[in-house]
Amino acid sequence: WYVSRARSFGLSPPSFALKSSFVPQRTMVKVCIFSAEKHSTRSFAPLISEFDCKLVSEACSPSTAPLCEECQVACLFISDDCNRDVVKIFKEKGVKLIALRCCQSDRVDREACAEFGIPVVNVPKYSEHAIAEQALALAMCLNRRIHRAYNRVREGNFTLNGLIGVDFNGKTCGIVGTGRIGMAAART
């Protein structure tokens, strides 16, 4: 997905570089991936095979944004901060595209991105089933008070006082919002 989006912005991965000595080769796109924790680096393999990637384990912030030196793309995740100061640093360092590895973009200053001419792309259908399942799991946990039961068992208290929930069987459940995540929750 990132490869096709990069192409749409005129950024070419090395496999698309022309190999002929008579035609000038395109430069390799450099991508700075923030919040690249060890457990998630395996999922970057397709991106790393197509682009020159710099993996930064820290979250993006005004203090870490300068690490994108000489990179054309800044790849951010949920906890990364992309406020006006960060966007300004990105512009100064030559970033031409901000690619989010999530669907939400509330931590990105869209107005600053527009002002500095840096487009922002995201993953529009990121884990809709996982989010729906998490919401349903949390509802079940709250109903059965599993969070309280867990703490009581750790303390050696096995009484059921205050822990009994209600059966969901035969009950009607309301879902607020019927977008992709709401519909996935309804199907689950």
Short mmCIF file of N, CA and C in Angstrom, two decimals:
data_model
loop_
_atom_site.label_atom_id
_atom_site.label_comp_id
_atom_site.label_asym_id
_atom_site.label_seq_id
_atom_site.Cartn_x
_atom_site.Cartn_y
_atom_site.Cartn_z
N TRP A 1 0.81 -1.18 0.00
CA TRP A 1 0.00 0.00 0.00
C TRP A 1 0.87 1.25 0.00
N TYR A 2 1.88 1.28 0.88
CA TYR A 2 2.75 2.45 0.93
C TYR A 2 3.49 2.65 -0.38
N VAL A 3 3.87 1.56 -1.02
CA VAL A 3 4.59 1.65 -2.29
C VAL A 3 3.70 2.33 -3.32
N SER A 4 2.43 1.93 -3.41
CA SER A 4 1.54 2.54 -4.40
C SER A 4 1.26 4.00 -4.07
N ARG A 5 1.10 4.33 -2.78
CA ARG A 5 0.89 5.72 -2.39
C ARG A 5 2.12 6.56 -2.70
N ALA A 6 3.31 6.01 -2.46
CA ALA A 6 4.53 6.75 -2.76
C ALA A 6 4.63 7.04 -4.25
N ARG A 7 4.27 6.06 -5.07
CA ARG A 7 4.29 6.27 -6.52
C ARG A 7 3.35 7.40 -6.92
N SER A 8 2.18 7.47 -6.28
CA SER A 8 1.21 8.50 -6.63
C SER A 8 1.72 9.90 -6.30
N PHE A 9 2.69 10.02 -5.39
CA PHE A 9 3.28 11.31 -5.07
C PHE A 9 4.60 11.53 -5.80
N GLY A 10 4.89 10.67 -6.78
CA GLY A 10 6.10 10.85 -7.57
C GLY A 10 7.36 10.33 -6.91
N LEU A 11 7.23 9.55 -5.86
CA LEU A 11 8.37 8.98 -5.17
C LEU A 11 8.54 7.55 -5.67
N SER A 12 9.73 7.21 -6.13
CA SER A 12 9.94 5.89 -6.72
C SER A 12 10.85 5.04 -5.88
N PRO A 13 10.43 3.81 -5.58
CA PRO A 13 11.32 2.89 -4.88
C PRO A 13 12.43 2.43 -5.82
N PRO A 14 13.51 1.89 -5.28
CA PRO A 14 14.66 1.53 -6.10
C PRO A 14 14.37 0.50 -7.17
N SER A 15 13.39 -0.40 -6.95
CA SER A 15 13.13 -1.43 -7.94
C SER A 15 12.55 -0.83 -9.22
N PHE A 16 12.11 0.42 -9.15
CA PHE A 16 11.56 1.06 -10.33
C PHE A 16 12.59 1.94 -11.03
N ALA A 17 13.78 2.02 -10.45
CA ALA A 17 14.83 2.84 -11.06
C ALA A 17 15.24 2.21 -12.38
N LEU A 18 15.46 3.05 -13.35
CA LEU A 18 15.86 2.56 -14.67
C LEU A 18 17.33 2.16 -14.62
N LYS A 19 17.64 1.00 -15.14
CA LYS A 19 18.98 0.45 -15.02
C LYS A 19 19.87 0.81 -16.22
N SER A 20 19.32 1.39 -17.24
CA SER A 20 20.10 1.69 -18.44
C SER A 20 21.12 2.78 -18.15
N SER A 21 22.30 2.65 -18.71
CA SER A 21 23.33 3.67 -18.51
C SER A 21 23.04 4.91 -19.35
N PHE A 22 22.11 4.81 -20.30
CA PHE A 22 21.77 5.95 -21.15
C PHE A 22 20.69 6.83 -20.54
N VAL A 23 19.99 6.29 -19.57
CA VAL A 23 18.91 7.04 -18.94
C VAL A 23 19.29 7.30 -17.49
N PRO A 24 19.19 8.56 -17.02
CA PRO A 24 19.55 8.83 -15.62
C PRO A 24 18.65 8.06 -14.66
N GLN A 25 19.25 7.49 -13.62
CA GLN A 25 18.48 6.72 -12.65
C GLN A 25 17.80 7.65 -11.66
N ARG A 26 16.64 7.22 -11.16
CA ARG A 26 15.94 7.97 -10.13
C ARG A 26 16.64 7.75 -8.81
N THR A 27 16.54 8.72 -7.94
CA THR A 27 17.17 8.58 -6.63
C THR A 27 16.29 7.72 -5.74
N MET A 28 16.91 7.01 -4.80
CA MET A 28 16.18 6.13 -3.89
C MET A 28 15.50 6.98 -2.82
N VAL A 29 14.25 6.69 -2.56
CA VAL A 29 13.48 7.40 -1.56
C VAL A 29 13.92 6.93 -0.18
N LYS A 30 14.14 7.88 0.71
CA LYS A 30 14.50 7.56 2.09
C LYS A 30 13.30 7.80 2.98
N VAL A 31 13.01 6.80 3.81
CA VAL A 31 11.85 6.85 4.70
C VAL A 31 12.34 6.77 6.14
N CYS A 32 11.90 7.70 6.97
CA CYS A 32 12.20 7.66 8.40
C CYS A 32 10.97 7.12 9.12
N ILE A 33 11.11 5.95 9.73
CA ILE A 33 10.00 5.28 10.41
C ILE A 33 10.15 5.50 11.91
N PHE A 34 9.27 6.33 12.48
CA PHE A 34 9.29 6.60 13.91
C PHE A 34 8.49 5.52 14.65
N SER A 35 8.74 5.37 15.95
CA SER A 35 8.08 4.36 16.80
C SER A 35 8.26 2.96 16.22
N ALA A 36 9.44 2.70 15.71
CA ALA A 36 9.74 1.39 15.10
C ALA A 36 10.25 0.45 16.20
N GLU A 37 9.34 -0.05 17.00
CA GLU A 37 9.70 -0.94 18.09
C GLU A 37 10.06 -2.32 17.55
N LYS A 38 10.88 -3.04 18.28
CA LYS A 38 11.39 -4.34 17.81
C LYS A 38 10.28 -5.30 17.42
N HIS A 39 9.18 -5.34 18.19
CA HIS A 39 8.11 -6.30 17.89
C HIS A 39 7.37 -5.98 16.58
N SER A 40 7.53 -4.76 16.07
CA SER A 40 6.80 -4.40 14.85
C SER A 40 7.69 -4.30 13.61
N THR A 41 9.00 -4.44 13.77
CA THR A 41 9.89 -4.25 12.63
C THR A 41 9.72 -5.31 11.55
N ARG A 42 9.25 -6.50 11.91
CA ARG A 42 9.03 -7.54 10.90
C ARG A 42 7.97 -7.08 9.88
N SER A 43 6.99 -6.32 10.34
CA SER A 43 5.94 -5.86 9.42
C SER A 43 6.46 -4.80 8.45
N PHE A 44 7.64 -4.25 8.71
CA PHE A 44 8.22 -3.25 7.81
C PHE A 44 9.01 -3.88 6.66
N ALA A 45 9.15 -5.19 6.64
CA ALA A 45 9.98 -5.86 5.63
C ALA A 45 9.63 -5.46 4.20
N PRO A 46 8.35 -5.42 3.80
CA PRO A 46 8.06 -5.01 2.42
C PRO A 46 8.50 -3.57 2.14
N LEU A 47 8.35 -2.71 3.12
CA LEU A 47 8.76 -1.31 2.95
C LEU A 47 10.27 -1.20 2.86
N ILE A 48 10.96 -1.94 3.72
CA ILE A 48 12.43 -1.90 3.73
C ILE A 48 13.00 -2.46 2.44
N SER A 49 12.31 -3.44 1.85
CA SER A 49 12.82 -4.02 0.60
C SER A 49 12.66 -3.07 -0.57
N GLU A 50 11.76 -2.11 -0.48
CA GLU A 50 11.50 -1.19 -1.58
C GLU A 50 12.14 0.19 -1.39
N PHE A 51 12.40 0.59 -0.16
CA PHE A 51 12.92 1.93 0.12
C PHE A 51 14.12 1.85 1.05
N ASP A 52 14.87 2.94 1.10
CA ASP A 52 15.96 3.09 2.05
C ASP A 52 15.34 3.60 3.34
N CYS A 53 15.27 2.77 4.37
CA CYS A 53 14.54 3.11 5.60
C CYS A 53 15.48 3.34 6.77
N LYS A 54 15.13 4.34 7.56
CA LYS A 54 15.81 4.62 8.82
C LYS A 54 14.80 4.32 9.92
N LEU A 55 15.10 3.32 10.77
CA LEU A 55 14.19 2.93 11.84
C LEU A 55 14.56 3.68 13.12
N VAL A 56 13.60 4.41 13.66
CA VAL A 56 13.80 5.18 14.89
C VAL A 56 12.85 4.60 15.94
N SER A 57 13.40 4.07 17.02
CA SER A 57 12.55 3.43 18.03
C SER A 57 11.75 4.44 18.85
N GLU A 58 12.23 5.66 18.97
CA GLU A 58 11.52 6.67 19.75
C GLU A 58 10.32 7.20 18.98
N ALA A 59 9.35 7.71 19.74
CA ALA A 59 8.18 8.35 19.12
C ALA A 59 8.60 9.68 18.53
N CYS A 60 7.89 10.10 17.51
CA CYS A 60 8.17 11.39 16.88
C CYS A 60 7.72 12.52 17.81
N SER A 61 8.56 13.51 17.95
CA SER A 61 8.30 14.68 18.79
C SER A 61 9.20 15.80 18.28
N PRO A 62 9.05 17.01 18.79
CA PRO A 62 9.96 18.07 18.34
C PRO A 62 11.43 17.74 18.59
N SER A 63 11.72 16.94 19.61
CA SER A 63 13.13 16.61 19.89
C SER A 63 13.67 15.49 19.00
N THR A 64 12.79 14.60 18.50
CA THR A 64 13.25 13.50 17.65
C THR A 64 13.02 13.75 16.16
N ALA A 65 12.20 14.72 15.81
CA ALA A 65 11.90 15.00 14.41
C ALA A 65 13.14 15.27 13.56
N PRO A 66 14.20 15.92 14.09
CA PRO A 66 15.39 16.15 13.26
C PRO A 66 16.08 14.87 12.80
N LEU A 67 15.73 13.71 13.37
CA LEU A 67 16.33 12.46 12.93
C LEU A 67 15.92 12.09 11.50
N CYS A 68 14.95 12.80 10.94
CA CYS A 68 14.50 12.52 9.58
C CYS A 68 15.36 13.23 8.54
N GLU A 69 16.53 13.68 8.94
CA GLU A 69 17.47 14.36 8.03
C GLU A 69 17.64 13.54 6.74
N GLU A 70 17.50 14.20 5.60
CA GLU A 70 17.68 13.62 4.26
C GLU A 70 16.61 12.59 3.89
N CYS A 71 15.53 12.50 4.64
CA CYS A 71 14.45 11.57 4.31
C CYS A 71 13.32 12.34 3.61
N GLN A 72 12.74 11.70 2.60
CA GLN A 72 11.63 12.33 1.90
C GLN A 72 10.28 11.98 2.51
N VAL A 73 10.22 10.88 3.27
CA VAL A 73 8.97 10.43 3.87
C VAL A 73 9.18 10.21 5.37
N ALA A 74 8.25 10.74 6.17
CA ALA A 74 8.21 10.46 7.61
C ALA A 74 7.03 9.54 7.85
N CYS A 75 7.30 8.37 8.41
CA CYS A 75 6.26 7.36 8.65
C CYS A 75 5.97 7.34 10.15
N LEU A 76 4.74 7.69 10.54
CA LEU A 76 4.37 7.87 11.94
C LEU A 76 3.32 6.85 12.38
N PHE A 77 3.23 6.67 13.71
CA PHE A 77 2.25 5.74 14.28
C PHE A 77 1.37 6.50 15.27
N ILE A 78 0.52 5.80 15.97
CA ILE A 78 -0.52 6.39 16.82
C ILE A 78 0.03 7.35 17.87
N SER A 79 1.10 6.99 18.56
CA SER A 79 1.60 7.82 19.65
C SER A 79 2.55 8.93 19.20
N ASP A 80 2.84 9.00 17.91
CA ASP A 80 3.75 10.03 17.42
C ASP A 80 3.06 11.39 17.38
N ASP A 81 3.81 12.42 17.77
CA ASP A 81 3.30 13.78 17.79
C ASP A 81 3.74 14.49 16.52
N CYS A 82 2.80 15.04 15.81
CA CYS A 82 3.11 15.76 14.58
C CYS A 82 2.45 17.13 14.63
N ASN A 83 2.86 17.90 15.64
CA ASN A 83 2.31 19.24 15.79
C ASN A 83 3.01 20.22 14.84
N ARG A 84 2.68 21.48 14.94
CA ARG A 84 3.22 22.50 14.03
C ARG A 84 4.76 22.53 14.06
N ASP A 85 5.34 22.41 15.25
CA ASP A 85 6.81 22.45 15.36
C ASP A 85 7.43 21.28 14.61
N VAL A 86 6.84 20.10 14.73
CA VAL A 86 7.36 18.91 14.04
C VAL A 86 7.23 19.08 12.53
N VAL A 87 6.07 19.57 12.08
CA VAL A 87 5.85 19.76 10.65
C VAL A 87 6.87 20.76 10.09
N LYS A 88 7.15 21.81 10.84
CA LYS A 88 8.14 22.80 10.41
C LYS A 88 9.52 22.17 10.29
N ILE A 89 9.88 21.33 11.25
CA ILE A 89 11.17 20.63 11.20
C ILE A 89 11.21 19.70 9.99
N PHE A 90 10.11 18.97 9.77
CA PHE A 90 10.04 18.10 8.59
C PHE A 90 10.28 18.88 7.31
N LYS A 91 9.65 20.04 7.19
CA LYS A 91 9.82 20.87 5.98
C LYS A 91 11.27 21.29 5.82
N GLU A 92 11.89 21.71 6.93
CA GLU A 92 13.30 22.14 6.89
C GLU A 92 14.23 21.00 6.52
N LYS A 93 13.87 19.77 6.91
CA LYS A 93 14.73 18.61 6.65
C LYS A 93 14.45 17.98 5.29
N GLY A 94 13.42 18.46 4.58
CA GLY A 94 13.15 17.97 3.23
C GLY A 94 12.10 16.88 3.12
N VAL A 95 11.30 16.67 4.16
CA VAL A 95 10.24 15.67 4.10
C VAL A 95 9.17 16.15 3.13
N LYS A 96 8.76 15.25 2.23
CA LYS A 96 7.75 15.59 1.22
C LYS A 96 6.42 14.90 1.44
N LEU A 97 6.38 13.93 2.36
CA LEU A 97 5.16 13.17 2.60
C LEU A 97 5.18 12.64 4.03
N ILE A 98 4.03 12.72 4.70
CA ILE A 98 3.85 12.11 6.02
C ILE A 98 2.90 10.93 5.83
N ALA A 99 3.39 9.73 6.13
CA ALA A 99 2.60 8.51 5.98
C ALA A 99 2.28 7.96 7.37
N LEU A 100 1.00 7.86 7.68
CA LEU A 100 0.57 7.34 8.98
C LEU A 100 0.29 5.85 8.88
N ARG A 101 0.79 5.09 9.85
CA ARG A 101 0.54 3.65 9.90
C ARG A 101 -0.70 3.36 10.73
N CYS A 102 -1.70 4.18 10.63
CA CYS A 102 -2.93 4.06 11.38
C CYS A 102 -4.01 4.85 10.65
N CYS A 103 -5.25 4.74 11.10
CA CYS A 103 -6.31 5.49 10.42
C CYS A 103 -6.53 6.85 11.07
N GLN A 104 -6.23 6.98 12.34
CA GLN A 104 -6.47 8.25 13.00
C GLN A 104 -5.36 9.25 12.71
N SER A 105 -5.75 10.52 12.64
CA SER A 105 -4.75 11.54 12.37
C SER A 105 -4.95 12.75 13.29
N ASP A 106 -5.52 12.52 14.48
CA ASP A 106 -5.78 13.62 15.39
C ASP A 106 -4.51 14.21 15.99
N ARG A 107 -3.40 13.53 15.91
CA ARG A 107 -2.13 14.05 16.44
C ARG A 107 -1.31 14.72 15.36
N VAL A 108 -1.92 14.91 14.18
CA VAL A 108 -1.24 15.58 13.07
C VAL A 108 -1.89 16.94 12.86
N ASP A 109 -1.09 17.98 12.84
CA ASP A 109 -1.58 19.33 12.58
C ASP A 109 -1.78 19.48 11.08
N ARG A 110 -3.00 19.19 10.63
CA ARG A 110 -3.32 19.21 9.19
C ARG A 110 -3.15 20.61 8.60
N GLU A 111 -3.49 21.64 9.37
CA GLU A 111 -3.35 23.01 8.87
C GLU A 111 -1.89 23.34 8.60
N ALA A 112 -1.00 22.95 9.51
CA ALA A 112 0.43 23.19 9.32
C ALA A 112 0.96 22.40 8.12
N CYS A 113 0.48 21.17 7.97
CA CYS A 113 0.90 20.36 6.83
C CYS A 113 0.49 21.02 5.52
N ALA A 114 -0.74 21.55 5.47
CA ALA A 114 -1.21 22.24 4.27
C ALA A 114 -0.38 23.50 4.03
N GLU A 115 -0.11 24.24 5.09
CA GLU A 115 0.68 25.47 4.97
C GLU A 115 2.09 25.20 4.45
N PHE A 116 2.70 24.13 4.92
CA PHE A 116 4.07 23.80 4.50
C PHE A 116 4.10 22.91 3.26
N GLY A 117 2.94 22.55 2.74
CA GLY A 117 2.88 21.78 1.50
C GLY A 117 3.30 20.32 1.64
N ILE A 118 3.01 19.73 2.80
CA ILE A 118 3.36 18.33 3.02
C ILE A 118 2.07 17.52 3.09
N PRO A 119 1.81 16.67 2.08
CA PRO A 119 0.59 15.85 2.13
C PRO A 119 0.68 14.78 3.22
N VAL A 120 -0.49 14.37 3.72
CA VAL A 120 -0.58 13.34 4.76
C VAL A 120 -1.46 12.21 4.22
N VAL A 121 -0.97 10.98 4.32
CA VAL A 121 -1.75 9.81 3.94
C VAL A 121 -1.86 8.89 5.15
N ASN A 122 -2.94 8.11 5.17
CA ASN A 122 -3.13 7.18 6.27
C ASN A 122 -3.65 5.85 5.74
N VAL A 123 -3.86 4.92 6.64
CA VAL A 123 -4.40 3.61 6.28
C VAL A 123 -5.89 3.67 6.61
N PRO A 124 -6.74 3.83 5.61
CA PRO A 124 -8.16 4.06 5.90
C PRO A 124 -8.90 2.89 6.53
N LYS A 125 -8.46 1.67 6.33
CA LYS A 125 -9.17 0.51 6.89
C LYS A 125 -8.29 -0.25 7.87
N TYR A 126 -7.57 0.45 8.70
CA TYR A 126 -6.63 -0.18 9.61
C TYR A 126 -7.34 -0.93 10.72
N SER A 127 -7.25 -2.23 10.74
CA SER A 127 -7.69 -3.11 11.83
C SER A 127 -9.11 -2.86 12.31
N GLU A 128 -10.05 -2.66 11.41
CA GLU A 128 -11.42 -2.39 11.86
C GLU A 128 -11.98 -3.57 12.64
N HIS A 129 -11.62 -4.80 12.26
CA HIS A 129 -12.12 -5.96 13.00
C HIS A 129 -11.47 -6.06 14.37
N ALA A 130 -10.18 -5.78 14.44
CA ALA A 130 -9.48 -5.84 15.74
C ALA A 130 -10.04 -4.79 16.70
N ILE A 131 -10.34 -3.61 16.20
CA ILE A 131 -10.89 -2.54 17.05
C ILE A 131 -12.29 -2.93 17.52
N ALA A 132 -13.11 -3.47 16.62
CA ALA A 132 -14.46 -3.90 16.99
C ALA A 132 -14.40 -5.01 18.04
N GLU A 133 -13.52 -5.98 17.84
CA GLU A 133 -13.39 -7.07 18.80
C GLU A 133 -12.90 -6.57 20.15
N GLN A 134 -11.98 -5.61 20.14
CA GLN A 134 -11.48 -5.04 21.39
C GLN A 134 -12.62 -4.34 22.14
N ALA A 135 -13.46 -3.60 21.42
CA ALA A 135 -14.59 -2.91 22.05
C ALA A 135 -15.55 -3.92 22.68
N LEU A 136 -15.83 -5.00 21.97
CA LEU A 136 -16.72 -6.03 22.52
C LEU A 136 -16.07 -6.74 23.72
N ALA A 137 -14.78 -6.99 23.64
CA ALA A 137 -14.08 -7.64 24.76
C ALA A 137 -14.11 -6.75 26.00
N LEU A 138 -13.93 -5.44 25.81
CA LEU A 138 -13.98 -4.52 26.94
C LEU A 138 -15.38 -4.47 27.55
N ALA A 139 -16.41 -4.53 26.69
CA ALA A 139 -17.79 -4.56 27.21
C ALA A 139 -18.02 -5.80 28.05
N MET A 140 -17.53 -6.94 27.57
CA MET A 140 -17.67 -8.19 28.33
C MET A 140 -16.90 -8.10 29.65
N CYS A 141 -15.70 -7.55 29.61
CA CYS A 141 -14.90 -7.42 30.84
C CYS A 141 -15.60 -6.53 31.86
N LEU A 142 -16.17 -5.43 31.40
CA LEU A 142 -16.89 -4.55 32.32
C LEU A 142 -18.13 -5.23 32.88
N ASN A 143 -18.85 -5.94 32.05
CA ASN A 143 -20.05 -6.64 32.50
C ASN A 143 -19.71 -7.67 33.57
N ARG A 144 -18.68 -8.46 33.35
CA ARG A 144 -18.30 -9.52 34.29
C ARG A 144 -17.31 -9.03 35.34
N ARG A 145 -16.92 -7.77 35.26
CA ARG A 145 -16.01 -7.13 36.24
C ARG A 145 -14.69 -7.91 36.36
N ILE A 146 -14.19 -8.31 35.23
CA ILE A 146 -12.96 -9.13 35.20
C ILE A 146 -11.77 -8.37 35.78
N HIS A 147 -11.72 -7.07 35.56
CA HIS A 147 -10.61 -6.28 36.11
C HIS A 147 -10.59 -6.34 37.64
N ARG A 148 -11.77 -6.31 38.26
CA ARG A 148 -11.84 -6.42 39.72
C ARG A 148 -11.53 -7.85 40.17
N ALA A 149 -12.05 -8.83 39.45
CA ALA A 149 -11.81 -10.23 39.80
C ALA A 149 -10.32 -10.56 39.73
N TYR A 150 -9.65 -10.05 38.73
CA TYR A 150 -8.22 -10.29 38.57
C TYR A 150 -7.46 -9.80 39.81
N ASN A 151 -7.75 -8.57 40.22
CA ASN A 151 -7.06 -8.02 41.39
C ASN A 151 -7.39 -8.80 42.67
N ARG A 152 -8.64 -9.20 42.81
CA ARG A 152 -9.02 -9.96 44.01
C ARG A 152 -8.30 -11.30 44.07
N VAL A 153 -8.22 -12.00 42.96
CA VAL A 153 -7.55 -13.30 42.95
C VAL A 153 -6.08 -13.13 43.31
N ARG A 154 -5.44 -12.09 42.80
CA ARG A 154 -4.02 -11.84 43.14
C ARG A 154 -3.84 -11.61 44.63
N GLU A 155 -4.88 -11.05 45.28
CA GLU A 155 -4.83 -10.79 46.72
C GLU A 155 -5.30 -11.99 47.55
N GLY A 156 -5.71 -13.08 46.87
CA GLY A 156 -6.17 -14.28 47.57
C GLY A 156 -7.63 -14.19 47.99
N ASN A 157 -8.38 -13.23 47.48
CA ASN A 157 -9.78 -13.05 47.81
C ASN A 157 -10.62 -13.67 46.70
N PHE A 158 -11.31 -14.76 47.00
CA PHE A 158 -12.08 -15.49 45.99
C PHE A 158 -13.59 -15.31 46.15
N THR A 159 -14.02 -14.28 46.89
CA THR A 159 -15.47 -14.04 47.05
C THR A 159 -16.04 -13.46 45.75
N LEU A 160 -17.32 -13.72 45.55
CA LEU A 160 -18.00 -13.23 44.34
C LEU A 160 -18.77 -11.94 44.57
N ASN A 161 -18.73 -11.40 45.79
CA ASN A 161 -19.48 -10.18 46.10
C ASN A 161 -19.08 -9.05 45.15
N GLY A 162 -20.09 -8.51 44.45
CA GLY A 162 -19.85 -7.38 43.55
C GLY A 162 -19.25 -7.75 42.21
N LEU A 163 -19.12 -9.03 41.94
CA LEU A 163 -18.50 -9.46 40.68
C LEU A 163 -19.47 -10.09 39.69
N ILE A 164 -20.70 -10.31 40.11
CA ILE A 164 -21.65 -10.99 39.25
C ILE A 164 -22.20 -10.00 38.22
N GLY A 165 -22.05 -10.34 36.95
CA GLY A 165 -22.59 -9.52 35.87
C GLY A 165 -23.93 -10.07 35.43
N VAL A 166 -24.37 -9.64 34.27
CA VAL A 166 -25.62 -10.16 33.71
C VAL A 166 -25.31 -10.96 32.46
N ASP A 167 -26.17 -11.90 32.13
CA ASP A 167 -26.01 -12.67 30.89
C ASP A 167 -26.34 -11.77 29.70
N PHE A 168 -25.53 -11.82 28.69
CA PHE A 168 -25.82 -11.09 27.46
C PHE A 168 -26.81 -11.86 26.59
N ASN A 169 -26.95 -13.16 26.86
CA ASN A 169 -27.84 -13.98 26.07
C ASN A 169 -29.26 -13.44 26.12
N GLY A 170 -29.85 -13.20 24.96
CA GLY A 170 -31.21 -12.70 24.88
C GLY A 170 -31.35 -11.21 25.07
N LYS A 171 -30.25 -10.50 25.28
CA LYS A 171 -30.29 -9.06 25.48
C LYS A 171 -30.08 -8.35 24.14
N THR A 172 -30.56 -7.12 24.07
CA THR A 172 -30.35 -6.28 22.89
C THR A 172 -29.21 -5.33 23.20
N CYS A 173 -28.27 -5.26 22.30
CA CYS A 173 -27.09 -4.41 22.48
C CYS A 173 -27.15 -3.29 21.46
N GLY A 174 -26.94 -2.07 21.89
CA GLY A 174 -26.92 -0.93 20.98
C GLY A 174 -25.50 -0.58 20.58
N ILE A 175 -25.32 -0.24 19.32
CA ILE A 175 -24.01 0.18 18.81
C ILE A 175 -24.15 1.61 18.32
N VAL A 176 -23.37 2.49 18.90
CA VAL A 176 -23.40 3.89 18.50
C VAL A 176 -22.45 4.06 17.32
N GLY A 177 -22.99 4.43 16.18
CA GLY A 177 -22.17 4.61 14.98
C GLY A 177 -22.15 3.34 14.16
N THR A 178 -22.48 3.47 12.89
CA THR A 178 -22.48 2.30 12.01
C THR A 178 -21.53 2.51 10.85
N GLY A 179 -20.35 3.04 11.16
CA GLY A 179 -19.29 3.11 10.17
C GLY A 179 -18.67 1.72 10.03
N ARG A 180 -17.46 1.66 9.48
CA ARG A 180 -16.82 0.36 9.26
C ARG A 180 -16.61 -0.39 10.58
N ILE A 181 -16.19 0.31 11.64
CA ILE A 181 -15.93 -0.36 12.91
C ILE A 181 -17.24 -0.78 13.57
N GLY A 182 -18.24 0.08 13.56
CA GLY A 182 -19.54 -0.25 14.13
C GLY A 182 -20.17 -1.44 13.42
N MET A 183 -20.07 -1.47 12.10
CA MET A 183 -20.63 -2.59 11.34
C MET A 183 -19.85 -3.88 11.62
N ALA A 184 -18.54 -3.77 11.77
CA ALA A 184 -17.74 -4.96 12.12
C ALA A 184 -18.13 -5.48 13.50
N ALA A 185 -18.41 -4.56 14.43
CA ALA A 185 -18.84 -4.98 15.77
C ALA A 185 -20.20 -5.67 15.69
N ALA A 186 -21.09 -5.15 14.86
CA ALA A 186 -22.42 -5.75 14.72
C ALA A 186 -22.33 -7.15 14.13
N ARG A 187 -21.43 -7.34 13.18
CA ARG A 187 -21.26 -8.66 12.57
C ARG A 187 -20.59 -9.64 13.53
N THR A 188 -19.75 -9.14 14.42
CA THR A 188 -19.05 -9.99 15.37
C THR A 188 -20.01 -10.49 16.41
#
